[in-house]
mmCIF file of C-alpha atoms in Angstrom:
data_model
loop_
_atom_site.group_PDB
_atom_site.id
_atom_site.type_symbol
_atom_site.label_atom_id
_atom_site.label_comp_id
_atom_site.label_asym_id
_atom_site.label_seq_id
_atom_site.Cartn_x
_atom_site.Cartn_y
_atom_site.Cartn_z
ATOM 1 C CA GLU A 2 138.612 64.089 200.267
ATOM 2 C CA VAL A 3 136.446 61.072 200.738
ATOM 3 C CA ILE A 4 136.788 59.306 197.385
ATOM 4 C CA THR A 5 139.920 59.538 195.277
ATOM 5 C CA SER A 6 139.312 56.733 192.772
ATOM 6 C CA ARG A 7 137.049 58.870 190.536
ATOM 7 C CA SER A 8 136.762 62.549 189.792
ATOM 8 C CA TYR A 9 133.584 64.600 189.933
ATOM 9 C CA ASP A 10 133.653 64.751 186.117
ATOM 10 C CA ASP A 11 133.844 60.925 186.055
ATOM 11 C CA ARG A 12 130.664 60.785 188.132
ATOM 12 C CA LEU A 13 128.891 63.226 185.819
ATOM 13 C CA ALA A 14 129.967 61.134 182.829
ATOM 14 C CA THR A 15 128.516 58.052 184.523
ATOM 15 C CA ILE A 16 125.175 59.841 184.904
ATOM 16 C CA GLU A 17 125.251 60.759 181.202
ATOM 17 C CA ASN A 18 126.085 57.159 180.258
ATOM 18 C CA VAL A 19 123.279 55.787 182.415
ATOM 19 C CA ARG A 20 120.816 58.212 180.827
ATOM 20 C CA ALA A 21 122.109 57.382 177.310
ATOM 21 C CA ALA A 22 121.540 53.666 178.035
ATOM 22 C CA GLY A 23 117.877 54.412 178.740
ATOM 23 C CA ILE A 24 118.153 53.795 182.478
ATOM 24 C CA LYS A 25 116.447 56.125 184.936
ATOM 25 C CA VAL A 26 118.955 58.119 186.980
ATOM 26 C CA CYS A 27 119.154 57.905 190.761
ATOM 27 C CA SER A 28 121.942 60.124 192.046
ATOM 28 C CA GLY A 29 122.223 62.158 195.205
ATOM 29 C CA GLY A 30 124.554 63.150 197.975
ATOM 30 C CA ILE A 31 125.616 62.542 201.523
ATOM 31 C CA ILE A 32 125.727 65.533 203.820
ATOM 32 C CA GLY A 33 127.957 65.597 206.862
ATOM 33 C CA LEU A 34 131.216 64.740 205.088
ATOM 34 C CA GLY A 35 132.842 68.043 205.978
ATOM 35 C CA GLU A 36 131.433 69.875 202.970
ATOM 36 C CA LYS A 37 130.565 73.572 203.017
ATOM 37 C CA GLN A 38 127.260 75.233 202.137
ATOM 38 C CA HIS A 39 128.544 76.111 198.660
ATOM 39 C CA ASP A 40 129.321 72.409 198.062
ATOM 40 C CA ARG A 41 125.719 71.489 198.860
ATOM 41 C CA ILE A 42 124.404 74.284 196.651
ATOM 42 C CA GLY A 43 126.777 73.189 193.892
ATOM 43 C CA LEU A 44 125.471 69.616 194.002
ATOM 44 C CA LEU A 45 121.854 70.721 193.632
ATOM 45 C CA HIS A 46 122.805 73.281 190.969
ATOM 46 C CA THR A 47 124.577 70.572 188.980
ATOM 47 C CA PHE A 48 121.478 68.343 189.053
ATOM 48 C CA ALA A 49 119.070 71.222 188.367
ATOM 49 C CA THR A 50 120.979 72.418 185.304
ATOM 50 C CA MET A 51 121.286 69.010 183.650
ATOM 51 C CA PRO A 52 119.383 68.753 180.365
ATOM 52 C CA GLU A 53 117.103 66.295 182.187
ATOM 53 C CA HIS A 54 116.881 66.119 185.983
ATOM 54 C CA PRO A 55 117.595 62.805 187.696
ATOM 55 C CA GLU A 56 114.375 60.891 188.311
ATOM 56 C CA SER A 57 115.507 60.260 191.889
ATOM 57 C CA VAL A 58 117.756 62.309 194.183
ATOM 58 C CA PRO A 59 118.486 60.716 197.565
ATOM 59 C CA ILE A 60 119.480 63.147 200.303
ATOM 60 C CA ASN A 61 121.534 61.142 202.798
ATOM 61 C CA ALA A 62 122.779 62.117 206.241
ATOM 62 C CA LEU A 63 126.184 60.639 206.996
ATOM 63 C CA VAL A 64 125.944 57.637 209.284
ATOM 64 C CA ALA A 65 129.265 57.733 211.120
ATOM 65 C CA ILE A 66 130.645 54.205 211.550
ATOM 66 C CA ASP A 67 133.245 53.570 214.239
ATOM 67 C CA GLY A 68 136.658 52.654 212.879
ATOM 68 C CA THR A 69 136.284 54.743 209.708
ATOM 69 C CA PRO A 70 137.937 58.159 209.244
ATOM 70 C CA LEU A 71 134.594 59.970 209.414
ATOM 71 C CA GLY A 72 133.260 57.678 212.133
ATOM 72 C CA ASP A 73 136.110 58.476 214.456
ATOM 73 C CA ASP A 74 135.419 62.234 214.231
ATOM 74 C CA PRO A 75 131.711 62.829 213.500
ATOM 75 C CA THR A 76 131.931 66.590 214.042
ATOM 76 C CA ASP A 77 129.946 67.477 210.931
ATOM 77 C CA ALA A 78 126.743 65.529 211.637
ATOM 78 C CA PRO A 79 123.951 67.236 209.699
ATOM 79 C CA THR A 80 121.153 68.877 211.645
ATOM 80 C CA ILE A 81 117.449 68.793 210.889
ATOM 81 C CA TRP A 82 117.904 72.271 209.424
ATOM 82 C CA ASP A 83 120.697 71.106 207.098
ATOM 83 C CA MET A 84 118.531 68.253 205.861
ATOM 84 C CA GLY A 85 115.426 70.428 205.562
ATOM 85 C CA ARG A 86 117.247 73.066 203.500
ATOM 86 C CA MET A 87 118.712 70.473 201.126
ATOM 87 C CA ILE A 88 115.358 68.760 200.665
ATOM 88 C CA ALA A 89 113.364 71.973 200.221
ATOM 89 C CA THR A 90 115.876 73.364 197.730
ATOM 90 C CA ALA A 91 115.936 70.095 195.776
ATOM 91 C CA ARG A 92 112.132 70.125 195.654
ATOM 92 C CA ILE A 93 112.046 73.691 194.313
ATOM 93 C CA VAL A 94 114.741 73.313 191.649
ATOM 94 C CA MET A 95 113.686 69.801 190.524
ATOM 95 C CA PRO A 96 109.906 69.725 190.948
ATOM 96 C CA ARG A 97 109.297 66.369 189.183
ATOM 97 C CA THR A 98 112.196 64.525 190.809
ATOM 98 C CA MET A 99 111.621 62.017 193.575
ATOM 99 C CA VAL A 100 113.497 63.617 196.468
ATOM 100 C CA ARG A 101 114.326 60.681 198.713
ATOM 101 C CA LEU A 102 114.847 60.961 202.433
ATOM 102 C CA SER A 103 117.412 58.226 202.636
ATOM 103 C CA ALA A 104 120.327 57.053 204.791
ATOM 104 C CA GLY A 105 120.646 58.524 208.254
ATOM 105 C CA ARG A 106 116.909 58.716 208.970
ATOM 106 C CA LEU A 107 117.356 56.824 212.248
ATOM 107 C CA SER A 108 119.476 59.680 213.583
ATOM 108 C CA PHE A 109 116.380 61.926 213.422
ATOM 109 C CA SER A 110 113.223 61.719 215.489
ATOM 110 C CA GLU A 111 109.836 61.047 213.896
ATOM 111 C CA SER A 112 109.030 64.748 214.326
ATOM 112 C CA GLU A 113 112.220 65.725 212.517
ATOM 113 C CA GLN A 114 111.574 63.208 209.739
ATOM 114 C CA SER A 115 108.041 64.618 209.459
ATOM 115 C CA MET A 116 109.484 68.081 208.905
ATOM 116 C CA MET A 117 111.678 66.679 206.134
ATOM 117 C CA PHE A 118 108.608 65.252 204.384
ATOM 118 C CA MET A 119 106.837 68.583 204.754
ATOM 119 C CA ALA A 120 109.956 70.312 203.342
ATOM 120 C CA GLY A 121 109.561 68.292 200.152
ATOM 121 C CA ALA A 122 110.873 64.745 200.544
ATOM 122 C CA ASN A 123 108.426 62.529 198.708
ATOM 123 C CA SER A 124 110.162 59.181 198.708
ATOM 124 C CA ILE A 125 112.143 56.809 200.897
ATOM 125 C CA PHE A 126 114.073 53.609 200.496
ATOM 126 C CA ASN A 127 112.537 50.931 202.671
ATOM 127 C CA GLY A 128 113.949 47.730 204.029
ATOM 128 C CA ASP A 129 115.853 46.819 207.164
ATOM 129 C CA LYS A 130 119.233 47.952 205.849
ATOM 130 C CA LEU A 131 120.693 50.476 203.395
ATOM 131 C CA LEU A 132 124.025 49.035 202.276
ATOM 132 C CA THR A 133 125.789 49.155 205.654
ATOM 133 C CA THR A 134 123.407 50.997 207.968
ATOM 134 C CA ALA A 135 120.101 50.274 209.659
ATOM 135 C CA ASN A 136 116.872 51.706 208.281
ATOM 136 C CA PRO A 137 113.442 52.129 209.909
ATOM 137 C CA ALA A 138 111.201 49.072 209.857
ATOM 138 C CA PHE A 139 108.549 48.981 207.117
ATOM 139 C CA ASP A 140 105.708 48.952 209.673
ATOM 140 C CA ALA A 141 107.180 51.972 211.483
ATOM 141 C CA ASP A 142 107.327 53.906 208.197
ATOM 142 C CA GLN A 143 103.743 52.953 207.367
ATOM 143 C CA ALA A 144 102.555 54.125 210.799
ATOM 144 C CA LEU A 145 104.410 57.444 210.395
ATOM 145 C CA PHE A 146 102.916 58.005 206.934
ATOM 146 C CA LYS A 147 99.441 57.265 208.275
ATOM 147 C CA ARG A 148 99.876 59.824 211.093
ATOM 148 C CA LEU A 149 101.084 62.386 208.534
ATOM 149 C CA GLY A 150 98.313 61.618 206.058
ATOM 150 C CA LEU A 151 100.849 60.632 203.386
ATOM 151 C CA LYS A 152 99.880 58.063 200.781
ATOM 152 C CA GLY A 153 102.357 56.143 198.679
ATOM 153 C CA LYS A 154 102.246 55.774 194.945
ATOM 154 C CA PRO A 155 102.908 52.477 193.223
ATOM 155 C CA ALA A 156 106.570 51.817 192.558
ATOM 156 C CA HIS A 157 107.976 52.464 189.085
ATOM 157 C CA THR A 158 105.288 54.919 188.025
ATOM 158 C CA GLU A 159 105.984 58.336 186.571
ATOM 159 C CA ALA A 160 106.106 61.440 188.744
ATOM 160 C CA LEU A 161 103.088 63.704 188.794
ATOM 161 C CA GLU A 162 103.235 67.087 187.082
ATOM 162 C CA SER A 163 104.254 69.866 189.417
ATOM 163 C CA PRO A 164 101.881 72.777 189.834
ATOM 164 C CA LEU A 165 105.022 74.963 189.598
ATOM 165 C CA LYS A 166 106.304 73.505 186.319
ATOM 166 C CA ASP A 167 105.777 76.732 184.396
ATOM 167 C CA ARG A 168 107.002 79.021 187.186
ATOM 168 C CA VAL A 169 110.336 77.550 188.254
ATOM 169 C CA MET A 170 113.191 77.409 185.773
ATOM 170 C CA ILE A 171 116.889 76.904 186.349
ATOM 171 C CA GLN A 172 119.119 77.995 183.490
ATOM 172 C CA HIS A 173 122.796 77.609 182.741
ATOM 173 C CA THR A 174 124.767 80.813 182.960
ATOM 174 C CA THR A 175 127.848 81.774 181.020
ATOM 175 C CA LYS A 176 129.285 83.826 183.851
ATOM 176 C CA GLU A 177 131.101 82.254 186.729
ATOM 177 C CA VAL A 178 129.125 82.444 189.918
ATOM 178 C CA GLN A 179 131.003 83.124 193.142
ATOM 179 C CA MET A 180 129.327 81.572 196.204
ATOM 180 C CA GLN A 181 130.251 82.352 199.749
ATOM 181 C CA ALA A 182 129.830 79.863 202.599
#
């Protein structure tokens, strides 16, 4: 367990309260905390089956910090394939959501980050620091986007309609689903 001060249901209630207050929802996950594949699938399933998807879903790679429990034993560092699967799945099940390639980007090469954008990440957080960890410089991001032919959209504008909006649907089920890792 990483956080014991709030339950998962508490976090879901917070998302509902934020939405009810008329605030756009930004909620995602950190991979590399020791979770299993079914935990990652469960996170995306939870978001995808909400009455309204979060407007923004950051996919973070754990940045192990020395002196912390996870920093002293970073055995579960996510790979490019872990990140790519999470991003691609999020893109498919939430086509209008901004899927943000977020914390941990500096642990991946430009080629690996490029693959993550091609897998479906369509947003980043920029600035020198993300809470406690370093982030790529603004100019470095701009140069990468130029090489990839990616163009930014103005901040705080609505997402574009997905060409898949009528083909991809996630529905709640009344049966319990058993997932195997």
